[in-house]
Amino acid sequence: QMQLEQSGPEVRKPGTSVKVSCRAFGFNFTRSSIQWVRQHAGQRLEWIGWIVVGSGNTNSAQKFRERLILSTDMSTSTAYMELNSLASDDTAIYYCTSRGPLGRLDPWGQGTLVTVSS
Amino acid sequence: DIQMTQSPSSLSAFVGDRVTITCRTSQTISGYLNWYQQKPGKAPNLLIYGASDLQSGVPSRFSGSGSGTAFTLTISSLRPEDVATYYCQQSYSSPYTFGQGTKLEIK
């Protein structure tokens, strides 16, 4: 069964960084593309970016481009999202998900709550 | 960026009702439209991809249609477990934007 398992909740101060992990089970990680999406409380889903695992190519929304690092470790089938220069508006649940044909997103990780507070 | 507009924003219906949610895009996206169901406190779950293809394991009461800039998600006979927020998403061009969501409740 295809599954993504994310790391636990994080609390950070403004100006610092956070790194969220996403481990894949039950599918060929090296042939996948992992996307990251976030959701502020009660708000719509917001696409952050993606990484093509095999090539390492990345793409991200313009608003994140200067402070986002997407990476993978194929030896552990794990993807990482690092977001720098955190601000209070980065407080949200962050999801990883796998991109399939026609751009469908499935499966999804359980989500990681990142709280940015002084 | 492609703008996504869902209607209605919220909806209340009886068990057994036929429910339709609409998603409009600011430019044509061919059939690159996906629908997700999100229950409170849970991650989104893929229902429909490619505008009209039912994801494996999703009940057949869910269906999708449309092309170009106008799409619909239909639940043929509403069940209590369908209470959730539904999102459309375009996978045509980056950034892959989502609609604002439609919150579905039971009367």
Tab-separated table of C-alpha atoms in Angstrom:
chain	number	residue	atom	x	y	z
A	1	GLN	CA	0.000	0.000	0.000
A	2	MET	CA	1.357	3.381	-1.042
A	3	GLN	CA	1.989	5.532	1.993
A	4	LEU	CA	3.789	8.717	3.021
A	5	GLU	CA	4.796	9.244	6.633
A	6	GLN	CA	5.786	12.718	7.817
A	7	SER	CA	7.803	13.929	10.775
A	8	GLY	CA	6.200	15.356	13.885
A	9	PRO	CA	5.062	18.885	14.819
A	10	GLU	CA	7.616	21.678	15.002
A	11	VAL	CA	7.765	24.988	16.859
A	12	ARG	CA	10.152	27.653	15.614
A	13	LYS	CA	10.942	31.286	16.294
A	14	PRO	CA	10.651	33.908	13.560
A	15	GLY	CA	13.725	34.113	11.356
A	16	THR	CA	14.751	30.498	11.888
A	17	SER	CA	14.366	27.422	9.653
A	18	VAL	CA	12.405	24.189	9.713
A	19	LYS	CA	13.009	20.888	7.924
A	20	VAL	CA	10.099	18.483	7.462
A	21	SER	CA	10.635	14.907	6.344
A	22	CYS	CA	8.379	12.609	4.323
A	23	ARG	CA	9.178	8.900	4.053
A	24	ALA	CA	7.682	6.791	1.286
A	25	PHE	CA	6.450	3.216	1.569
A	26	GLY	CA	4.959	0.818	-0.953
A	27	PHE	CA	5.987	2.475	-4.219
A	28	ASN	CA	9.062	3.182	-6.304
A	29	PHE	CA	10.353	6.359	-4.651
A	30	THR	CA	13.141	6.916	-7.161
A	31	ARG	CA	10.595	7.158	-10.008
A	32	SER	CA	8.280	9.526	-8.184
A	33	SER	CA	7.737	13.251	-7.894
A	34	ILE	CA	7.030	14.554	-4.414
A	35	GLN	CA	4.995	17.716	-4.029
A	36	TRP	CA	4.582	19.886	-0.949
A	37	VAL	CA	1.357	21.674	-0.088
A	38	ARG	CA	0.448	23.726	2.974
A	39	GLN	CA	-2.775	24.764	4.627
A	40	HIS	CA	-3.323	27.637	7.015
A	41	ALA	CA	-6.018	26.959	9.601
A	42	GLY	CA	-9.403	26.930	7.917
A	43	GLN	CA	-7.969	28.027	4.581
A	44	ARG	CA	-7.512	26.595	1.120
A	45	LEU	CA	-4.622	24.362	0.159
A	46	GLU	CA	-1.544	26.173	-1.164
A	47	TRP	CA	0.943	24.538	-3.523
A	48	ILE	CA	4.573	25.034	-2.438
A	49	GLY	CA	6.698	23.072	-4.873
A	50	TRP	CA	7.889	19.712	-6.120
A	51	ILE	CA	10.971	17.605	-6.625
A	52	VAL	CA	11.476	14.911	-9.232
A	53	VAL	CA	13.262	12.325	-7.144
A	54	GLY	CA	15.283	10.614	-9.868
A	55	SER	CA	16.700	13.779	-11.414
A	56	GLY	CA	16.608	16.120	-8.438
A	57	ASN	CA	14.867	18.764	-10.545
A	58	THR	CA	12.713	21.121	-8.534
A	59	ASN	CA	10.016	23.692	-9.180
A	60	SER	CA	8.307	25.939	-6.678
A	61	ALA	CA	5.852	28.774	-6.356
A	62	GLN	CA	7.507	32.157	-6.791
A	63	LYS	CA	6.706	33.281	-3.234
A	64	PHE	CA	8.785	30.444	-1.742
A	65	ARG	CA	11.585	30.269	-4.258
A	66	GLU	CA	14.238	32.201	-2.338
A	67	ARG	CA	13.824	30.414	0.994
A	68	LEU	CA	12.783	26.875	0.049
A	69	ILE	CA	15.067	23.853	-0.258
A	70	LEU	CA	13.635	20.547	-1.492
A	71	SER	CA	15.793	17.446	-1.286
A	72	THR	CA	15.636	13.673	-1.117
A	73	ASP	CA	17.579	10.738	0.318
A	74	MET	CA	17.002	7.767	-1.945
A	75	SER	CA	18.721	5.391	0.473
A	76	THR	CA	15.858	5.898	2.951
A	77	SER	CA	13.090	6.858	0.461
A	78	THR	CA	12.705	10.176	2.237
A	79	ALA	CA	11.935	13.631	0.891
A	80	TYR	CA	12.681	16.834	2.784
A	81	MET	CA	11.285	20.329	2.698
A	82	GLU	CA	13.347	23.047	4.371
A	83	LEU	CA	11.851	26.499	4.716
A	84	ASN	CA	14.073	29.359	5.869
A	85	SER	CA	13.468	32.855	7.267
A	86	LEU	CA	10.248	31.755	8.913
A	87	ALA	CA	7.541	34.285	9.728
A	88	SER	CA	4.300	33.964	11.683
A	89	ASP	CA	2.422	33.564	8.393
A	90	ASP	CA	4.287	30.294	7.813
A	91	THR	CA	2.320	28.725	10.667
A	92	ALA	CA	0.396	26.003	8.866
A	93	ILE	CA	0.045	22.279	8.284
A	94	TYR	CA	2.524	21.099	5.668
A	95	TYR	CA	1.696	18.048	3.551
A	96	CYS	CA	3.805	15.956	1.220
A	97	THR	CA	2.115	14.065	-1.588
A	98	SER	CA	3.113	12.086	-4.645
A	99	ARG	CA	2.340	13.413	-8.107
A	100	GLY	CA	0.997	10.858	-10.566
A	101	PRO	CA	-0.235	10.874	-14.173
A	102	LEU	CA	-2.278	13.936	-15.132
A	103	GLY	CA	-0.880	15.632	-12.060
A	104	ARG	CA	-3.084	13.815	-9.584
A	105	LEU	CA	-1.849	13.926	-5.996
A	106	ASP	CA	-2.009	10.591	-4.200
A	107	PRO	CA	-1.168	9.452	-1.593
A	108	TRP	CA	-0.770	12.238	0.977
A	109	GLY	CA	1.213	12.290	4.168
A	110	GLN	CA	-0.640	12.863	7.420
A	111	GLY	CA	0.578	16.469	7.630
A	112	THR	CA	3.077	18.267	9.868
A	113	LEU	CA	2.035	21.269	11.925
A	114	VAL	CA	4.671	23.987	11.888
A	115	THR	CA	4.107	26.783	14.401
A	116	VAL	CA	6.134	29.981	14.160
A	117	SER	CA	5.931	32.039	17.310
A	118	SER	CA	8.205	34.261	19.344
B	1	ASP	CA	-1.243	32.100	-12.001
B	2	ILE	CA	-4.482	30.252	-12.820
B	3	GLN	CA	-7.276	31.344	-10.505
B	4	MET	CA	-9.709	28.703	-9.234
B	5	THR	CA	-13.222	29.601	-8.113
B	6	GLN	CA	-15.531	27.072	-6.530
B	7	SER	CA	-19.234	27.467	-5.898
B	8	PRO	CA	-20.932	27.301	-3.595
B	9	SER	CA	-18.566	27.939	-0.673
B	10	SER	CA	-20.849	25.932	1.571
B	11	LEU	CA	-23.742	23.587	0.980
B	12	SER	CA	-26.269	21.791	3.126
B	13	ALA	CA	-28.294	18.871	1.724
B	14	PHE	CA	-30.350	15.868	2.821
B	15	VAL	CA	-29.118	12.304	2.803
B	16	GLY	CA	-29.975	10.866	-0.594
B	17	ASP	CA	-29.852	14.228	-2.401
B	18	ARG	CA	-27.903	14.808	-5.576
B	19	VAL	CA	-25.166	17.354	-4.900
B	20	THR	CA	-23.193	19.352	-7.452
B	21	ILE	CA	-20.132	21.511	-6.874
B	22	THR	CA	-18.735	23.745	-9.604
B	23	CYS	CA	-15.150	24.818	-10.244
B	24	ARG	CA	-14.221	27.510	-12.757
B	25	THR	CA	-10.719	28.378	-13.882
B	26	SER	CA	-9.374	31.722	-15.118
B	27	GLN	CA	-7.940	30.103	-18.242
B	28	THR	CA	-8.393	26.855	-20.097
B	29	ILE	CA	-6.748	23.833	-18.499
B	30	SER	CA	-7.934	21.119	-20.881
B	31	GLY	CA	-8.836	18.190	-18.596
B	32	TYR	CA	-6.146	18.741	-15.963
B	33	LEU	CA	-8.574	19.073	-13.079
B	34	ASN	CA	-8.609	17.025	-9.891
B	35	TRP	CA	-11.032	16.837	-6.974
B	36	TYR	CA	-10.137	16.092	-3.361
B	37	GLN	CA	-12.166	15.396	-0.241
B	38	GLN	CA	-10.836	16.601	3.107
B	39	LYS	CA	-12.425	15.564	6.381
B	40	PRO	CA	-11.720	17.565	9.552
B	41	GLY	CA	-8.246	16.967	10.922
B	42	LYS	CA	-7.274	14.731	7.989
B	43	ALA	CA	-5.183	15.054	4.855
B	44	PRO	CA	-6.946	15.513	1.520
B	45	ASN	CA	-7.984	12.393	-0.366
B	46	LEU	CA	-8.057	12.141	-4.158
B	47	LEU	CA	-11.525	11.491	-5.591
B	48	ILE	CA	-11.396	12.405	-9.282
B	49	TYR	CA	-8.467	13.071	-11.632
B	50	GLY	CA	-8.303	14.168	-15.233
B	51	ALA	CA	-11.691	15.891	-14.726
B	52	SER	CA	-13.715	12.664	-14.902
B	53	ASP	CA	-11.662	9.595	-13.915
B	54	LEU	CA	-12.636	7.991	-10.631
B	55	GLN	CA	-9.709	7.194	-8.354
B	56	SER	CA	-9.467	3.536	-7.381
B	57	GLY	CA	-11.409	2.765	-4.229
B	58	VAL	CA	-13.630	5.846	-4.405
B	59	PRO	CA	-17.387	5.082	-4.337
B	60	SER	CA	-19.141	5.289	-7.678
B	61	ARG	CA	-21.614	7.887	-6.381
B	62	PHE	CA	-18.843	10.419	-7.006
B	63	SER	CA	-18.367	11.626	-10.574
B	64	GLY	CA	-16.689	14.497	-12.376
B	65	SER	CA	-17.238	16.254	-15.666
B	66	GLY	CA	-16.212	19.310	-17.635
B	67	SER	CA	-13.402	20.653	-19.749
B	68	GLY	CA	-11.814	23.942	-20.650
B	69	THR	CA	-12.681	26.302	-17.812
B	70	ALA	CA	-15.795	24.789	-16.195
B	71	PHE	CA	-15.937	21.590	-14.170
B	72	THR	CA	-18.338	19.861	-11.810
B	73	LEU	CA	-18.165	17.293	-9.053
B	74	THR	CA	-21.399	15.391	-8.476
B	75	ILE	CA	-22.420	13.138	-5.628
B	76	SER	CA	-25.390	11.168	-6.948
B	77	SER	CA	-26.869	10.226	-3.572
B	78	LEU	CA	-25.464	11.965	-0.517
B	79	ARG	CA	-24.411	9.848	2.436
B	80	PRO	CA	-23.563	10.987	6.001
B	81	GLU	CA	-19.900	10.040	5.533
B	82	ASP	CA	-19.621	12.551	2.674
B	83	VAL	CA	-19.564	15.439	5.150
B	84	ALA	CA	-16.259	17.136	4.283
B	85	THR	CA	-14.705	20.029	2.434
B	86	TYR	CA	-14.133	19.473	-1.282
B	87	TYR	CA	-11.354	21.129	-3.275
B	88	CYS	CA	-10.647	21.337	-6.974
B	89	GLN	CA	-7.065	21.672	-8.205
B	90	GLN	CA	-5.579	22.385	-11.601
B	91	SER	CA	-2.526	20.362	-12.620
B	92	TYR	CA	-2.118	22.102	-15.981
B	93	SER	CA	0.547	24.637	-15.134
B	94	SER	CA	2.696	25.697	-12.202
B	95	PRO	CA	1.776	26.902	-9.606
B	96	TYR	CA	-0.802	24.118	-9.269
B	97	THR	CA	-3.547	26.108	-7.614
B	98	PHE	CA	-6.527	24.937	-5.579
B	99	GLY	CA	-10.051	26.244	-5.250
B	100	GLN	CA	-11.150	27.815	-1.975
B	101	GLY	CA	-13.129	24.750	-0.985
B	102	THR	CA	-16.793	23.806	-0.626
B	103	LYS	CA	-17.922	22.769	2.830
B	104	LEU	CA	-20.647	20.124	2.617
B	105	GLU	CA	-22.983	19.439	5.523
B	106	ILE	CA	-26.022	17.276	6.120
B	107	LYS	CA	-29.414	18.895	6.817
